[in-house]
Amino acid sequence: MQNKYFAQLAALSILWGATFLFTRVATPELGPSLTAAGRIGLGAATLALIMTFTRHRWPWEHWRALTVLAALSIAGPHFLFAWSSQYLPAGYSAVLSVTSVMFGTFTSAWLREDTLTRSKVLGCIAGFAGVALVVQLGPMRPTTELVAAAMIAICGSALSGSSAPLLKRATQKMEPLAITAAMHVLALAIMLPAALWTLPQAHFTPAAVASVAIMGIFTSGLAYWQYMRIVQQVSPVAALSSTFMATISGIVWGHLVLDEEFTGTTYLGGLLVLSATVLVTGFNPWRRPMPPVEPPKP
């Protein structure tokens, strides 16, 4: 991976780490369906405006593949993590989100979009260990709700991670902006019936609405577009490594916003996560950059 893509993934991770906070704020008031649909809808609107101003063509001839991608990478994960956040502490959600790297690593190898090397496997193990240290997982009573929420979060990670090689393939046929915009429109269509069904029970507090707006415009709209541009240039597993950094970012946001305390394990876990990112991405600041892949014309 070229160093500039590593830096871009790190910047995106700062934004995505904040979604742990925003989801925890919005979901209790709006419900998981409306939180996910609102986030997706605002992302779709933002990207549609950019598509209009830049005169990009919508890739509806690929609507079947885009619908699958919308369900796997956007609608499914957003809803499942919003639902699980009602019962899981933020630290547990952070750890479970990292499992998407594992699913992405093995799915990419299975579909021959990436190679399963020893360094990538070691990177996955180091990343899981580092995140567990950072959030300081403690014993919790294994209630039915807790176990169900954990399984739901893992399912969200499985969908997100497994879609990574498919996203990579899509970028070889379509332009990243067009893919991102179309996926968000289709994901909104998937989530809209459930969101409308639960609309009467929602409480539109200023904090919840602001949280959804920030997630929709920035983390789902603009950030996902940039992520797809990176996916076009790097391997699926390297792109997924941002999950490690996003989890650490979420812990830092918690410290800054919620005044959560840092401990020695926080620093040790952070070092492990950074090491994992280097192993998975192959980051090397002294390596000479390769020429970029030419993107398809809109």
Short mmCIF file of C-alpha atoms in Angstrom, two decimals:
data_model
loop_
_atom_site.label_atom_id
_atom_site.label_comp_id
_atom_site.label_asym_id
_atom_site.label_seq_id
_atom_site.Cartn_x
_atom_site.Cartn_y
_atom_site.Cartn_z
CA MET A 1 0.00 0.00 0.00
CA GLN A 2 1.29 3.46 -0.87
CA ASN A 3 1.87 5.72 2.10
CA LYS A 4 -0.71 8.25 0.96
CA TYR A 5 -3.46 5.61 1.09
CA PHE A 6 -2.32 4.58 4.56
CA ALA A 7 -2.61 8.22 5.68
CA GLN A 8 -6.07 8.52 4.10
CA LEU A 9 -7.26 5.37 5.88
CA ALA A 10 -5.95 6.76 9.17
CA ALA A 11 -7.88 10.00 8.60
CA LEU A 12 -11.07 8.09 7.77
CA SER A 13 -10.61 6.03 10.93
CA ILE A 14 -10.80 9.18 13.04
CA LEU A 15 -14.24 9.90 11.57
CA TRP A 16 -15.47 6.31 11.73
CA GLY A 17 -14.34 5.92 15.32
CA ALA A 18 -16.78 8.67 16.30
CA THR A 19 -19.70 6.62 14.98
CA PHE A 20 -19.54 4.47 18.13
CA LEU A 21 -20.51 7.59 20.09
CA PHE A 22 -23.10 8.86 17.63
CA THR A 23 -24.83 5.48 17.33
CA ARG A 24 -25.07 5.19 21.12
CA VAL A 25 -26.68 8.64 21.25
CA ALA A 26 -29.13 8.20 18.37
CA THR A 27 -30.37 4.61 18.66
CA PRO A 28 -32.10 4.82 22.08
CA GLU A 29 -34.16 7.78 20.82
CA LEU A 30 -34.82 6.86 17.20
CA GLY A 31 -34.57 3.08 17.22
CA PRO A 32 -32.14 1.00 15.14
CA SER A 33 -34.15 1.02 11.90
CA LEU A 34 -34.64 4.78 11.78
CA THR A 35 -31.08 5.46 12.90
CA ALA A 36 -29.71 3.30 10.09
CA ALA A 37 -32.17 4.62 7.49
CA GLY A 38 -31.58 8.25 8.47
CA ARG A 39 -27.85 7.84 8.25
CA ILE A 40 -28.09 6.08 4.90
CA GLY A 41 -30.65 8.54 3.52
CA LEU A 42 -28.56 11.61 4.32
CA GLY A 43 -25.53 9.88 2.83
CA ALA A 44 -27.52 9.11 -0.32
CA ALA A 45 -28.72 12.72 -0.59
CA THR A 46 -25.19 14.08 -0.16
CA LEU A 47 -23.77 11.77 -2.79
CA ALA A 48 -26.66 12.38 -5.19
CA LEU A 49 -25.95 16.12 -5.06
CA ILE A 50 -22.29 15.48 -5.85
CA MET A 51 -23.31 13.17 -8.70
CA THR A 52 -25.53 15.93 -10.11
CA PHE A 53 -22.96 18.71 -9.86
CA THR A 54 -20.17 16.58 -11.32
CA ARG A 55 -22.47 15.13 -14.00
CA HIS A 56 -21.59 11.54 -13.24
CA ARG A 57 -23.70 8.81 -14.78
CA TRP A 58 -25.63 6.48 -12.46
CA PRO A 59 -24.55 2.84 -13.00
CA TRP A 60 -28.04 1.33 -12.95
CA GLU A 61 -27.10 -1.30 -15.53
CA HIS A 62 -25.31 -3.00 -12.61
CA TRP A 63 -28.29 -2.68 -10.23
CA ARG A 64 -28.32 -6.36 -9.25
CA ALA A 65 -24.69 -6.38 -8.11
CA LEU A 66 -25.12 -2.98 -6.46
CA THR A 67 -28.19 -4.18 -4.53
CA VAL A 68 -26.20 -7.09 -3.12
CA LEU A 69 -23.39 -4.73 -2.15
CA ALA A 70 -25.84 -2.26 -0.62
CA ALA A 71 -27.32 -4.98 1.59
CA LEU A 72 -23.98 -6.51 2.58
CA SER A 73 -21.84 -3.43 3.12
CA ILE A 74 -24.31 -0.71 4.14
CA ALA A 75 -27.88 -1.61 5.10
CA GLY A 76 -27.10 -4.83 6.96
CA PRO A 77 -24.12 -3.66 9.04
CA HIS A 78 -25.64 -0.26 9.89
CA PHE A 79 -28.88 -1.82 11.14
CA LEU A 80 -27.29 -4.74 12.98
CA PHE A 81 -24.76 -2.59 14.83
CA ALA A 82 -27.43 -0.03 15.69
CA TRP A 83 -29.62 -2.81 17.10
CA SER A 84 -26.80 -4.40 19.11
CA SER A 85 -25.75 -1.01 20.54
CA GLN A 86 -28.96 -1.02 22.59
CA TYR A 87 -27.60 -3.86 24.72
CA LEU A 88 -23.82 -3.96 24.25
CA PRO A 89 -21.34 -1.55 25.88
CA ALA A 90 -19.42 0.54 23.36
CA GLY A 91 -16.20 -1.36 24.13
CA TYR A 92 -17.75 -4.70 23.25
CA SER A 93 -19.16 -3.28 20.02
CA ALA A 94 -15.70 -1.96 19.16
CA VAL A 95 -14.09 -5.36 19.66
CA LEU A 96 -16.75 -7.19 17.68
CA SER A 97 -16.46 -4.75 14.76
CA VAL A 98 -12.82 -5.77 14.36
CA THR A 99 -13.92 -9.29 13.39
CA SER A 100 -14.83 -7.83 9.98
CA VAL A 101 -11.10 -7.93 9.17
CA MET A 102 -11.05 -11.67 9.79
CA PHE A 103 -14.09 -12.27 7.58
CA GLY A 104 -12.64 -10.00 4.90
CA THR A 105 -9.24 -11.67 5.00
CA PHE A 106 -10.58 -15.18 4.46
CA THR A 107 -13.30 -14.17 1.98
CA SER A 108 -10.76 -12.25 -0.11
CA ALA A 109 -8.46 -15.27 -0.15
CA TRP A 110 -11.36 -17.57 -1.07
CA LEU A 111 -12.41 -15.31 -3.96
CA ARG A 112 -8.76 -14.87 -4.96
CA GLU A 113 -8.87 -11.11 -4.58
CA ASP A 114 -6.01 -11.23 -2.09
CA THR A 115 -3.44 -13.67 -0.75
CA LEU A 116 -3.53 -15.10 2.76
CA THR A 117 -0.01 -14.50 4.02
CA ARG A 118 1.52 -15.21 7.40
CA SER A 119 1.91 -11.49 8.13
CA LYS A 120 -1.78 -10.84 7.49
CA VAL A 121 -2.85 -13.67 9.80
CA LEU A 122 -0.46 -12.41 12.49
CA GLY A 123 -1.79 -8.90 11.92
CA CYS A 124 -5.37 -10.05 12.50
CA ILE A 125 -4.37 -11.79 15.74
CA ALA A 126 -2.39 -8.77 16.96
CA GLY A 127 -5.25 -6.44 16.10
CA PHE A 128 -7.81 -8.48 18.04
CA ALA A 129 -5.51 -8.69 21.04
CA GLY A 130 -4.73 -4.98 20.94
CA VAL A 131 -8.35 -3.88 20.76
CA ALA A 132 -9.28 -6.24 23.59
CA LEU A 133 -6.58 -4.63 25.75
CA VAL A 134 -7.69 -1.11 24.89
CA VAL A 135 -11.33 -1.59 25.77
CA GLN A 136 -10.37 -3.75 28.77
CA LEU A 137 -13.00 -6.42 28.36
CA GLY A 138 -14.28 -7.52 31.72
CA PRO A 139 -16.59 -10.31 32.82
CA MET A 140 -20.26 -9.65 32.17
CA ARG A 141 -23.26 -11.74 33.07
CA PRO A 142 -24.05 -13.77 29.93
CA THR A 143 -27.71 -12.82 29.67
CA THR A 144 -29.82 -13.80 26.69
CA GLU A 145 -29.91 -10.19 25.50
CA LEU A 146 -26.13 -9.81 25.75
CA VAL A 147 -25.40 -13.02 23.85
CA ALA A 148 -27.98 -12.18 21.18
CA ALA A 149 -26.59 -8.66 20.77
CA ALA A 150 -23.04 -10.00 20.46
CA MET A 151 -24.13 -12.47 17.78
CA ILE A 152 -26.00 -9.73 15.91
CA ALA A 153 -22.89 -7.51 15.97
CA ILE A 154 -20.74 -10.37 14.68
CA CYS A 155 -23.24 -10.89 11.86
CA GLY A 156 -22.88 -7.21 10.98
CA SER A 157 -19.11 -7.60 10.92
CA ALA A 158 -19.42 -10.72 8.76
CA LEU A 159 -21.52 -8.87 6.20
CA SER A 160 -19.20 -5.87 6.12
CA GLY A 161 -15.99 -7.88 5.95
CA SER A 162 -17.24 -10.38 3.40
CA SER A 163 -18.32 -7.59 1.07
CA ALA A 164 -14.77 -6.19 0.82
CA PRO A 165 -13.60 -8.33 -2.13
CA LEU A 166 -16.89 -7.68 -3.93
CA LEU A 167 -16.40 -3.95 -3.50
CA LYS A 168 -12.93 -4.33 -4.97
CA ARG A 169 -14.36 -6.07 -8.02
CA ALA A 170 -17.01 -3.38 -8.43
CA THR A 171 -14.35 -0.64 -8.59
CA GLN A 172 -12.85 -2.37 -11.63
CA LYS A 173 -16.13 -1.85 -13.53
CA MET A 174 -17.56 1.37 -12.09
CA GLU A 175 -16.34 4.72 -10.78
CA PRO A 176 -16.11 4.95 -6.95
CA LEU A 177 -18.51 7.91 -6.64
CA ALA A 178 -21.14 6.19 -8.78
CA ILE A 179 -20.81 2.95 -6.80
CA THR A 180 -21.07 4.72 -3.45
CA ALA A 181 -24.06 6.86 -4.42
CA ALA A 182 -25.99 3.99 -6.01
CA MET A 183 -25.34 1.68 -3.05
CA HIS A 184 -26.65 4.27 -0.60
CA VAL A 185 -29.81 4.83 -2.65
CA LEU A 186 -30.46 1.09 -2.82
CA ALA A 187 -29.62 0.61 0.87
CA LEU A 188 -32.16 3.32 1.72
CA ALA A 189 -34.79 1.45 -0.30
CA ILE A 190 -33.99 -1.68 1.71
CA MET A 191 -34.24 0.08 5.10
CA LEU A 192 -37.15 2.45 4.37
CA PRO A 193 -40.07 0.06 5.12
CA ALA A 194 -38.73 -0.81 8.58
CA ALA A 195 -37.91 2.84 9.30
CA LEU A 196 -41.43 3.98 8.40
CA TRP A 197 -42.91 1.19 10.52
CA THR A 198 -41.04 2.34 13.63
CA LEU A 199 -41.36 6.08 12.94
CA PRO A 200 -44.25 6.68 15.40
CA GLN A 201 -42.13 5.41 18.32
CA ALA A 202 -39.15 7.67 17.57
CA HIS A 203 -38.16 10.63 19.76
CA PHE A 204 -36.45 13.31 17.67
CA THR A 205 -34.19 14.87 20.26
CA PRO A 206 -31.62 17.45 19.08
CA ALA A 207 -28.70 15.20 20.06
CA ALA A 208 -30.11 12.20 18.19
CA VAL A 209 -30.89 14.19 15.05
CA ALA A 210 -27.46 15.85 15.07
CA SER A 211 -25.75 12.47 15.52
CA VAL A 212 -27.58 10.98 12.55
CA ALA A 213 -26.87 14.07 10.44
CA ILE A 214 -23.13 13.90 11.14
CA MET A 215 -23.01 10.17 10.44
CA GLY A 216 -25.06 10.51 7.26
CA ILE A 217 -23.30 13.44 5.63
CA PHE A 218 -19.74 12.77 6.73
CA THR A 219 -19.12 9.15 7.78
CA SER A 220 -21.61 7.50 5.41
CA GLY A 221 -21.52 9.94 2.51
CA LEU A 222 -18.22 11.71 2.01
CA ALA A 223 -16.03 9.28 3.97
CA TYR A 224 -17.43 6.18 2.27
CA TRP A 225 -16.82 7.75 -1.14
CA GLN A 226 -13.19 8.35 -0.21
CA TYR A 227 -12.97 4.80 1.14
CA MET A 228 -14.16 3.40 -2.20
CA ARG A 229 -11.47 5.41 -3.95
CA ILE A 230 -8.90 3.74 -1.71
CA VAL A 231 -10.45 0.29 -2.27
CA GLN A 232 -9.88 0.79 -5.99
CA GLN A 233 -6.14 1.13 -5.40
CA VAL A 234 -5.32 -1.31 -2.57
CA SER A 235 -6.17 -4.88 -1.61
CA PRO A 236 -9.48 -5.57 0.19
CA VAL A 237 -7.73 -6.66 3.39
CA ALA A 238 -5.51 -3.58 3.44
CA ALA A 239 -8.59 -1.38 3.12
CA LEU A 240 -10.29 -3.24 5.98
CA SER A 241 -7.34 -2.51 8.25
CA SER A 242 -8.97 0.86 8.90
CA THR A 243 -11.27 -1.04 11.28
CA PHE A 244 -8.37 -1.52 13.69
CA MET A 245 -7.56 2.17 13.67
CA ALA A 246 -11.24 3.19 13.86
CA THR A 247 -11.63 1.20 17.06
CA ILE A 248 -8.69 2.99 18.66
CA SER A 249 -10.15 6.26 17.40
CA GLY A 250 -13.41 5.39 19.12
CA ILE A 251 -11.58 4.92 22.41
CA VAL A 252 -9.86 8.29 22.01
CA TRP A 253 -13.17 9.98 21.22
CA GLY A 254 -14.59 8.40 24.36
CA HIS A 255 -11.72 9.83 26.39
CA LEU A 256 -12.12 13.31 24.91
CA VAL A 257 -15.92 13.51 24.95
CA LEU A 258 -16.92 11.21 27.81
CA ASP A 259 -13.78 11.70 29.94
CA GLU A 260 -12.97 7.98 29.94
CA GLU A 261 -9.64 7.20 31.61
CA PHE A 262 -6.52 5.97 29.82
CA THR A 263 -4.52 3.18 31.48
CA GLY A 264 -1.32 1.28 30.76
CA THR A 265 -3.25 -1.35 28.82
CA THR A 266 -4.62 1.42 26.61
CA TYR A 267 -1.14 2.33 25.39
CA LEU A 268 -0.06 -1.31 25.03
CA GLY A 269 -3.21 -2.15 23.11
CA GLY A 270 -2.74 0.86 20.87
CA LEU A 271 0.80 -0.27 20.04
CA LEU A 272 -0.50 -3.74 19.13
CA VAL A 273 -3.18 -2.26 16.89
CA LEU A 274 -0.67 -0.07 15.09
CA SER A 275 1.57 -3.11 14.61
CA ALA A 276 -1.39 -5.07 13.26
CA THR A 277 -2.17 -2.32 10.77
CA VAL A 278 1.41 -2.35 9.50
CA LEU A 279 1.34 -6.15 9.11
CA VAL A 280 -1.99 -6.24 7.27
CA THR A 281 -1.36 -3.25 4.99
CA GLY A 282 2.33 -3.82 4.38
CA PHE A 283 2.93 -0.16 5.23
CA ASN A 284 6.52 0.86 4.52
CA PRO A 285 7.39 4.58 4.58
CA TRP A 286 10.65 3.93 2.68
CA ARG A 287 9.14 1.95 -0.18
CA ARG A 288 8.99 3.64 -3.57
CA PRO A 289 5.38 4.19 -4.69
CA MET A 290 3.87 2.18 -7.54
CA PRO A 291 1.95 3.94 -10.33
CA PRO A 292 -1.78 4.20 -9.48
CA VAL A 293 -4.49 2.21 -11.25
CA GLU A 294 -6.38 4.18 -13.85
CA PRO A 295 -10.01 4.55 -12.68
CA PRO A 296 -12.87 3.84 -15.11
CA LYS A 297 -14.26 6.95 -16.78
CA PRO A 298 -17.68 8.10 -15.54
#
